[in-house]
Coordinates of C-alpha atoms in Angstrom, one line a residue:
M17 CA 67.1 100.5 190.9
L18 CA 68.9 98.5 188.3
S19 CA 72.5 97.7 188.9
N20 CA 75.1 99.2 186.6
E21 CA 75.7 95.8 185.0
S22 CA 71.9 95.4 184.4
E23 CA 71.6 98.8 182.9
R24 CA 74.4 98.1 180.5
L25 CA 72.8 94.8 179.5
A26 CA 69.4 96.6 178.9
R27 CA 71.1 99.2 176.8
A28 CA 73.1 96.6 174.8
V29 CA 70.1 94.6 173.9
E30 CA 68.1 97.7 173.0
H31 CA 70.9 99.0 170.8
A32 CA 71.3 95.7 169.1
C33 CA 67.6 95.7 168.2
E34 CA 67.4 99.4 167.2
A35 CA 70.8 100.3 165.7
R36 CA 72.5 97.3 164.2
L37 CA 69.6 95.3 163.0
V38 CA 66.5 96.1 161.1
I39 CA 63.6 96.2 163.5
L40 CA 61.3 93.2 162.8
A41 CA 58.1 94.9 163.9
R42 CA 57.7 97.9 166.1
Y43 CA 55.3 98.1 169.0
L44 CA 54.2 94.5 169.2
L45 CA 51.8 94.9 172.1
G46 CA 49.7 91.9 171.6
N47 CA 50.2 88.3 172.7
V48 CA 52.2 85.5 171.1
A49 CA 50.2 82.4 170.1
F50 CA 52.1 79.5 168.7
H51 CA 51.0 76.6 166.6
D52 CA 52.7 73.2 167.0
E53 CA 54.0 71.0 164.3
R54 CA 53.3 73.3 161.4
R55 CA 56.4 72.1 159.6
K56 CA 57.7 73.2 156.3
E57 CA 61.0 73.5 154.4
F58 CA 62.4 76.7 153.0
P59 CA 64.8 76.7 150.0
S60 CA 68.4 77.5 150.9
H61 CA 68.9 80.0 148.1
E62 CA 69.4 83.7 148.9
S63 CA 70.6 86.7 147.0
F64 CA 74.3 87.6 147.2
S65 CA 73.6 91.1 148.6
A66 CA 71.3 89.6 151.3
R67 CA 74.1 87.2 152.3
V68 CA 76.6 90.0 152.5
W69 CA 74.2 92.1 154.5
N70 CA 73.5 89.3 157.0
L71 CA 77.2 88.4 157.5
W72 CA 78.0 92.1 158.1
C73 CA 75.2 92.4 160.7
W74 CA 76.5 89.3 162.4
W75 CA 80.1 90.5 162.5
V76 CA 79.1 94.0 163.8
F77 CA 76.9 92.6 166.5
V78 CA 79.2 89.8 167.6
T79 CA 82.3 92.0 167.8
S80 CA 80.6 94.8 169.6
F81 CA 78.8 92.5 172.0
S82 CA 82.0 90.5 172.7
Q83 CA 83.8 93.8 173.6
W84 CA 80.9 94.8 175.9
T85 CA 80.8 91.4 177.7
G86 CA 84.6 91.5 178.1
Q87 CA 84.3 94.9 179.8
L88 CA 81.6 93.4 182.1
V89 CA 83.9 90.5 183.1
Q90 CA 86.7 92.9 183.9
Q91 CA 84.5 95.2 185.9
S92 CA 82.6 92.5 187.8
T93 CA 82.9 92.0 191.5
R94 CA 81.7 89.4 193.9
S95 CA 78.5 91.4 194.5
S96 CA 78.0 91.9 190.8
P97 CA 78.5 88.4 189.1
T98 CA 79.5 88.1 185.5
M99 CA 76.8 87.4 182.9
P100 CA 76.3 83.6 182.5
R101 CA 77.4 82.3 179.1
S102 CA 73.9 80.7 178.6
F103 CA 72.3 84.2 178.6
I104 CA 75.0 85.7 176.3
A105 CA 74.2 82.9 173.9
C106 CA 70.5 83.7 174.1
V107 CA 71.2 87.4 173.2
L108 CA 73.3 86.2 170.2
L109 CA 70.5 83.9 169.2
L110 CA 68.1 86.9 169.3
A111 CA 70.6 88.9 167.1
S112 CA 70.9 86.2 164.5
S113 CA 67.2 85.8 164.2
H114 CA 66.7 89.5 163.5
A115 CA 69.6 89.7 161.1
T116 CA 68.4 86.8 158.9
S117 CA 64.9 88.2 158.8
A118 CA 66.0 91.7 157.8
S119 CA 65.8 90.9 154.1
S120 CA 62.7 89.6 152.4
H121 CA 64.8 87.7 149.9
T122 CA 66.7 85.7 152.6
N123 CA 65.6 82.1 153.2
Y124 CA 67.4 79.3 154.9
A125 CA 66.9 75.5 154.9
H126 CA 65.6 75.2 158.4
Q127 CA 62.9 72.8 159.6
Y128 CA 60.2 74.9 161.3
D129 CA 58.5 73.3 164.2
H130 CA 56.2 76.1 165.3
E131 CA 54.3 78.9 163.7
L132 CA 53.9 82.0 165.8
F133 CA 51.1 84.5 165.5
V134 CA 51.7 87.9 167.0
G135 CA 49.0 90.6 167.4
S136 CA 50.2 94.2 166.8
L137 CA 48.4 97.3 167.9
A138 CA 50.6 99.7 166.0
N139 CA 50.8 97.7 162.8
E140 CA 47.1 96.9 163.2
S141 CA 47.5 93.4 161.9
I142 CA 48.4 89.8 162.9
L143 CA 52.0 88.9 162.0
S144 CA 53.2 85.3 161.3
F145 CA 56.6 84.0 162.3
D146 CA 58.3 80.6 162.0
L147 CA 60.3 79.2 164.8
T148 CA 62.7 76.2 164.8
A149 CA 63.3 73.9 167.8
D150 CA 66.8 75.6 168.2
G151 CA 65.3 79.1 168.3
F152 CA 65.8 80.3 164.8
I153 CA 63.0 82.8 164.0
S154 CA 62.0 84.0 160.6
G155 CA 59.0 85.8 159.0
G156 CA 57.2 88.8 160.1
R157 CA 54.5 88.3 157.4
R158 CA 51.5 90.4 157.7
T159 CA 48.6 88.0 157.5
T160 CA 45.6 90.3 157.9
P161 CA 44.7 93.8 156.6
N162 CA 46.4 96.5 158.5
E163 CA 43.1 98.3 159.5
V164 CA 42.3 97.0 163.0
K165 CA 44.1 96.9 166.3
R166 CA 44.5 93.2 166.9
S167 CA 44.6 92.9 170.7
W168 CA 44.7 89.2 171.4
Q169 CA 44.7 85.9 169.4
T170 CA 43.9 82.3 170.2
L171 CA 43.7 79.1 168.2
H172 CA 40.7 76.8 167.9
P173 CA 41.4 73.4 169.6
N174 CA 41.6 71.8 166.2
G175 CA 44.5 74.1 165.2
K176 CA 42.8 75.1 161.9
T177 CA 41.1 78.4 163.0
L178 CA 42.4 81.5 164.7
Y179 CA 40.2 84.0 166.6
S180 CA 41.3 87.6 167.2
A181 CA 40.0 90.1 169.7
D182 CA 40.0 93.4 167.8
G183 CA 40.1 96.2 170.3
G184 CA 39.6 99.2 168.0
P185 CA 36.1 98.3 166.7
G186 CA 35.2 96.1 169.6
E187 CA 34.9 92.9 167.5
I188 CA 36.0 89.3 167.3
S189 CA 37.1 87.9 164.0
A190 CA 37.7 84.4 162.8
W191 CA 40.4 83.3 160.4
N192 CA 41.3 80.0 158.6
L193 CA 45.0 79.0 158.5
T194 CA 45.9 78.7 154.8
P195 CA 48.5 76.3 153.3
D196 CA 50.7 79.3 152.3
D197 CA 51.0 80.5 155.9
G198 CA 48.4 83.2 155.5
L199 CA 45.0 83.8 157.2
Q200 CA 41.7 83.9 155.4
Q201 CA 38.8 85.5 157.2
I202 CA 35.7 83.4 157.9
G203 CA 32.6 85.4 157.4
N204 CA 32.2 88.8 159.1
A205 CA 33.6 89.9 162.5
V206 CA 31.0 90.0 165.3
D207 CA 30.4 93.0 167.5
V208 CA 31.0 92.1 171.1
G209 CA 31.1 95.4 172.9
A210 CA 33.6 98.2 173.5
N211 CA 37.1 96.8 173.9
P212 CA 37.8 93.1 174.0
V213 CA 41.4 92.7 175.3
F214 CA 41.5 88.9 175.6
V215 CA 39.9 85.9 173.8
T216 CA 40.1 82.1 174.3
A217 CA 38.4 79.2 172.5
V218 CA 36.8 76.6 174.9
K219 CA 35.5 73.2 173.9
V220 CA 32.0 72.7 175.2
P221 CA 31.3 69.7 177.5
S222 CA 29.7 66.8 175.7
T223 CA 25.9 66.3 175.9
A224 CA 26.6 62.7 176.9
S225 CA 27.0 63.8 180.5
K226 CA 23.9 66.0 180.4
G227 CA 20.8 63.8 179.9
T228 CA 18.4 66.8 179.9
A229 CA 20.4 68.9 177.4
P230 CA 19.2 69.2 173.8
K231 CA 20.7 66.5 171.5
R232 CA 23.0 67.5 168.7
D233 CA 24.7 65.3 166.1
S234 CA 27.9 63.5 167.1
Q235 CA 30.2 65.7 165.1
A236 CA 28.7 68.8 166.7
D237 CA 29.1 67.2 170.1
D238 CA 32.8 66.6 169.5
D239 CA 33.6 69.9 167.8
H240 CA 31.3 72.4 169.6
V241 CA 33.5 75.3 170.7
V242 CA 32.7 78.7 172.1
V243 CA 34.9 81.8 172.0
I244 CA 35.0 83.7 175.2
A245 CA 36.3 87.3 175.5
A246 CA 37.0 89.8 178.2
D247 CA 35.7 93.2 177.4
Y248 CA 37.9 95.5 179.6
T249 CA 36.0 98.8 179.0
A250 CA 32.5 97.4 179.2
G251 CA 33.2 95.3 182.3
A252 CA 31.8 92.2 180.7
I253 CA 32.5 88.6 179.7
V254 CA 31.3 87.7 176.2
V255 CA 30.5 84.3 174.8
V256 CA 30.3 83.7 171.1
Q257 CA 29.0 80.5 169.6
T258 CA 30.9 79.0 166.6
D259 CA 29.9 76.7 163.8
A260 CA 31.1 73.2 164.5
R261 CA 32.2 72.6 160.8
T262 CA 33.5 76.0 159.6
G263 CA 34.5 77.8 162.8
A264 CA 32.5 80.8 161.8
L265 CA 31.2 83.1 164.6
G266 CA 27.6 83.2 165.6
E267 CA 25.3 84.2 168.5
V268 CA 26.7 86.5 171.2
A269 CA 25.8 86.5 174.9
V270 CA 27.1 89.1 177.4
T271 CA 27.6 88.7 181.2
R272 CA 28.3 92.0 183.0
H273 CA 30.2 92.4 186.3
T274 CA 28.0 94.8 188.3
E275 CA 29.6 94.5 191.8
H276 CA 31.1 97.6 193.4
P277 CA 34.9 98.2 193.5
L278 CA 36.6 97.1 196.7
C279 CA 39.8 99.2 196.7
P280 CA 39.5 102.1 199.2
N281 CA 42.1 104.2 197.3
P282 CA 41.7 103.4 193.6
I283 CA 44.4 104.4 191.1
G284 CA 42.7 106.7 188.7
D285 CA 40.0 105.0 186.6
R286 CA 41.7 101.6 186.8
Q287 CA 39.6 100.5 189.7
A288 CA 36.6 102.8 189.5
S289 CA 34.5 100.1 187.8
S290 CA 34.8 96.6 186.4
H291 CA 37.7 95.8 184.1
P292 CA 38.0 92.1 183.3
H293 CA 41.4 91.4 181.7
G294 CA 41.3 87.7 180.7
V295 CA 39.4 84.4 180.6
F296 CA 41.0 81.1 181.6
T297 CA 40.1 77.5 182.1
S298 CA 41.5 74.7 184.2
P299 CA 43.3 72.0 182.2
T300 CA 41.7 69.3 184.2
H301 CA 38.2 70.9 184.6
P302 CA 37.7 72.8 181.4
S303 CA 34.1 73.5 182.0
H304 CA 35.2 75.9 184.9
V305 CA 36.0 79.4 183.6
F306 CA 37.9 82.0 185.6
A307 CA 37.9 85.7 184.8
P308 CA 40.2 88.1 186.7
D309 CA 38.7 91.5 187.1
L310 CA 41.4 94.2 187.5
G311 CA 38.9 96.9 188.4
L312 CA 37.0 95.0 191.1
D313 CA 39.8 93.0 192.7
R314 CA 37.8 89.8 192.1
I315 CA 38.4 86.6 190.3
Y316 CA 35.0 85.5 188.8
H317 CA 34.2 81.8 188.6
Y318 CA 31.8 80.5 185.9
T319 CA 30.8 77.1 184.5
I320 CA 29.9 76.4 180.9
D321 CA 27.2 73.9 180.1
S322 CA 26.7 71.6 177.1
N323 CA 24.9 74.4 175.2
G324 CA 27.9 76.8 175.6
T325 CA 26.1 78.9 178.1
L326 CA 28.1 80.7 180.8
Q327 CA 26.7 80.6 184.4
P328 CA 28.1 81.8 187.7
F329 CA 29.5 78.9 189.7
S330 CA 26.7 78.5 192.3
S331 CA 28.8 77.8 195.4
Q332 CA 31.5 80.3 194.6
P333 CA 30.7 83.0 192.0
F334 CA 33.9 84.8 192.7
V335 CA 36.8 85.1 195.2
V336 CA 38.2 88.4 196.4
A337 CA 41.9 89.1 195.6
P338 CA 44.2 91.3 197.8
L339 CA 42.7 94.8 197.7
C340 CA 44.0 97.2 195.2
S341 CA 46.2 94.5 193.6
G342 CA 44.4 94.5 190.2
P343 CA 44.3 90.8 189.1
R344 CA 45.2 90.6 185.4
H345 CA 46.0 87.1 184.1
I346 CA 46.0 83.5 185.3
A347 CA 48.1 80.4 184.7
F348 CA 47.3 76.9 185.9
D349 CA 49.8 74.2 186.6
D350 CA 49.4 71.1 184.4
S351 CA 47.7 69.1 187.2
G352 CA 45.0 71.8 187.4
K353 CA 45.4 71.9 191.2
F354 CA 47.1 75.3 191.5
M355 CA 46.2 78.7 189.9
F356 CA 48.8 81.4 189.7
V357 CA 47.5 85.0 189.3
V358 CA 49.6 88.0 188.3
H359 CA 48.4 91.3 189.8
E360 CA 49.2 94.3 187.6
L361 CA 48.7 97.1 190.1
S362 CA 50.7 95.6 193.0
N363 CA 53.3 93.8 190.8
T364 CA 52.7 90.6 192.7
L365 CA 51.8 86.9 192.3
T366 CA 49.2 85.0 194.3
V367 CA 48.7 81.2 194.4
W368 CA 45.3 79.5 194.7
R369 CA 44.3 75.9 195.2
L370 CA 41.4 74.5 193.1
D371 CA 39.7 71.7 194.9
D372 CA 39.3 68.6 192.7
V373 CA 35.9 67.7 194.2
T374 CA 34.2 71.0 195.2
H375 CA 35.9 73.0 192.5
E376 CA 36.2 75.9 194.9
L377 CA 39.3 78.2 195.1
T378 CA 41.3 78.7 198.3
W379 CA 44.2 81.2 198.6
V380 CA 47.3 79.3 199.8
G381 CA 48.8 82.4 201.3
D382 CA 51.5 83.3 198.8
H383 CA 51.7 87.0 197.7
V384 CA 55.1 87.5 196.3
S385 CA 56.6 90.4 194.3
T386 CA 57.2 89.9 190.6
L387 CA 60.4 92.1 190.9
P388 CA 63.8 91.4 192.3
P389 CA 64.3 92.1 196.1
D390 CA 64.8 95.7 196.9
S391 CA 64.4 96.8 193.3
G392 CA 62.9 100.2 194.2
W393 CA 60.3 100.0 191.4
S394 CA 56.6 100.6 191.8
Y395 CA 53.4 100.7 189.7
C396 CA 53.1 103.0 186.7
S397 CA 49.8 104.9 186.7
A398 CA 47.6 104.6 183.6
T399 CA 48.2 108.2 182.8
A400 CA 52.0 108.0 182.9
A401 CA 53.8 108.9 179.8
W402 CA 55.3 106.0 177.7
D403 CA 58.8 107.0 178.9
A404 CA 57.8 107.2 182.5
P405 CA 59.3 103.8 183.4
Y406 CA 62.7 105.0 182.4
T407 CA 62.5 108.2 184.4
N408 CA 60.3 107.3 187.4
N409 CA 61.2 103.7 188.1
C410 CA 57.7 102.5 187.6
T411 CA 56.5 99.2 186.2
K412 CA 53.4 97.1 185.4
A413 CA 53.3 93.3 185.8
A414 CA 51.7 91.8 182.6
E415 CA 51.8 88.1 181.9
V416 CA 52.2 84.8 183.8
R417 CA 52.9 81.3 182.5
F418 CA 53.5 77.9 184.0
A419 CA 56.0 75.5 182.5
R420 CA 57.2 72.0 183.2
L421 CA 60.8 71.9 182.1
Q422 CA 63.2 69.0 182.0
S423 CA 64.5 69.5 185.6
F424 CA 61.8 71.4 187.4
T425 CA 58.5 73.3 187.3
V426 CA 58.5 77.1 187.1
V427 CA 56.3 80.1 186.8
Y428 CA 57.4 83.0 184.6
V429 CA 56.0 86.6 184.9
S430 CA 56.8 89.7 182.8
N431 CA 57.3 93.2 184.1
R432 CA 56.8 96.2 181.7
G433 CA 58.9 99.1 182.7
H434 CA 61.4 97.1 184.7
D435 CA 61.7 95.3 181.4
S436 CA 62.2 91.9 182.7
V437 CA 60.9 88.3 182.9
S438 CA 61.2 86.8 186.4
M439 CA 61.2 83.1 187.2
F440 CA 60.0 81.2 190.3
H441 CA 60.3 77.6 191.2
V442 CA 57.0 75.9 192.1
D443 CA 56.6 73.4 195.0
E444 CA 54.4 70.8 193.4
K445 CA 52.9 69.8 196.7
T446 CA 52.0 73.2 198.1
G447 CA 52.1 75.5 195.1
Q448 CA 54.3 77.9 196.9
L449 CA 56.7 80.0 194.8
T450 CA 60.5 80.4 195.5
R451 CA 62.8 82.8 193.7
P452 CA 66.1 81.2 192.6
S453 CA 69.0 82.4 194.8
D454 CA 71.1 83.3 191.7
P455 CA 69.9 86.8 190.5
A456 CA 70.9 86.1 186.9
A457 CA 68.8 82.9 186.9
A458 CA 65.8 84.6 188.6
T459 CA 65.4 87.6 186.2
V460 CA 66.1 88.2 182.5
L461 CA 66.7 91.9 181.9
G462 CA 66.8 94.0 178.8
L463 CA 63.4 93.1 177.2
H464 CA 61.8 96.4 176.1
W465 CA 58.3 96.5 177.7
P466 CA 57.5 92.8 177.6
R467 CA 53.8 92.4 177.4
S468 CA 53.0 88.8 176.7
F469 CA 55.0 85.7 176.0
S470 CA 54.7 82.0 175.3
V471 CA 56.7 79.1 176.7
I472 CA 57.7 76.4 174.2
P473 CA 59.0 73.6 176.5
D474 CA 59.4 70.8 174.0
T475 CA 62.8 72.1 172.7
T476 CA 66.3 71.8 174.1
P477 CA 66.9 74.3 175.6
S478 CA 63.3 75.4 176.1
L479 CA 62.3 78.7 174.6
L480 CA 60.5 81.8 175.7
V481 CA 59.0 83.8 172.9
V482 CA 58.3 87.4 174.1
A483 CA 56.3 90.1 172.4
V484 CA 57.9 93.4 173.3
R485 CA 57.6 97.0 172.1
E486 CA 60.7 97.2 169.8
C487 CA 61.2 93.7 168.5
V488 CA 60.2 90.0 168.8
S489 CA 62.6 88.3 171.2
V490 CA 63.6 84.7 171.6
A491 CA 65.2 83.8 174.9
C492 CA 66.6 80.5 176.1
V493 CA 65.3 78.7 179.2
C494 CA 68.1 76.6 180.4
A495 CA 66.5 73.5 182.0

């Protein structure tokens, strides 16, 4: 159960988004992909009415939030610590970003360091936002036709092309980033199956290390990229070839997971068959591809050759996760030595070691809850109503990210229902996870159904950009 203070925090943030500020984009259920160094200047002019509106929003939010925080300070006890000033500043930062983006005529002279692309299922489009190094967010421009549920997006390694997994029609589409911050589709979308929920772009290993592989020209060698998707409904991993010069999508190859489920007491249809939920590569061994399968409690291990063909890793085609845990997403540390897996059905994290020589995975033994100790929350079934988390105390772990901050290395994980992002310190020698002793530092509460997020570490303080159901949130990470 949430403490009274936590409940008040959750409600305050929710009311700030819904009542006092224009909601930037409702039901943003996709991921957040950010593009570095897409810098641009905006003119500092704005209409008088827009300026008055923004100042009024600021005044209402700040005064009401100040009153609320003052009440918390008065009511706090030793067992219920006051809210740290850093987090209060984060919430105010969130408020200012939404207030200034409420009017389409409002522009400020900020230097934008990152461009964010957010896939929306309800708006059925990809939205574009601009983010400064100090956390100012602006935009919400619809960059694609609002006809298709855009489940997941990823950028080509060259940063010029964006690929989208479009869950409704079961397609992957390719888009060029245009100078005016829009997206222009490249060719036609390709049919990849039933329901792609995740997509990534992987650079194919050079033919230089494969003497028997067919020879391509040098530019193709350098720029050969394949797009790999996880098809949740079809139980398959899909590889799509791309054109080395234009980024257009080409030939499709499908690999299906046909093994039997392992969970003796499956939850509904979540574990009745294969349901891969993502595709990830090691930063130090990019030819090794890992696909967590929520339905089969397995993490599949593939290699990709110089032709862009996916093959099961011969010495370890998969590893078995804790039964009935439902592995969903993966994050590697920057050394490529440790792999962190978030398990949706058990709301837990596991840690695996990737051997630098054999490339085999070994479970290091950690199996920690993504929730605060004694939270009293449990998994939400797939058939639960949307408001079930707020009546039945049920939750679903969603995303995991590794970050090297200024002072330490951490893993973040989001919890839908509990409406939080939890943080764990990482032991760089063993990979083991430790929750900070300070509850306020360990868990950020009040994010409405946080599905995916990105960490932007090269700012001070570092930033988390979170896609939630009611509004796009920017939170500080105080390093």
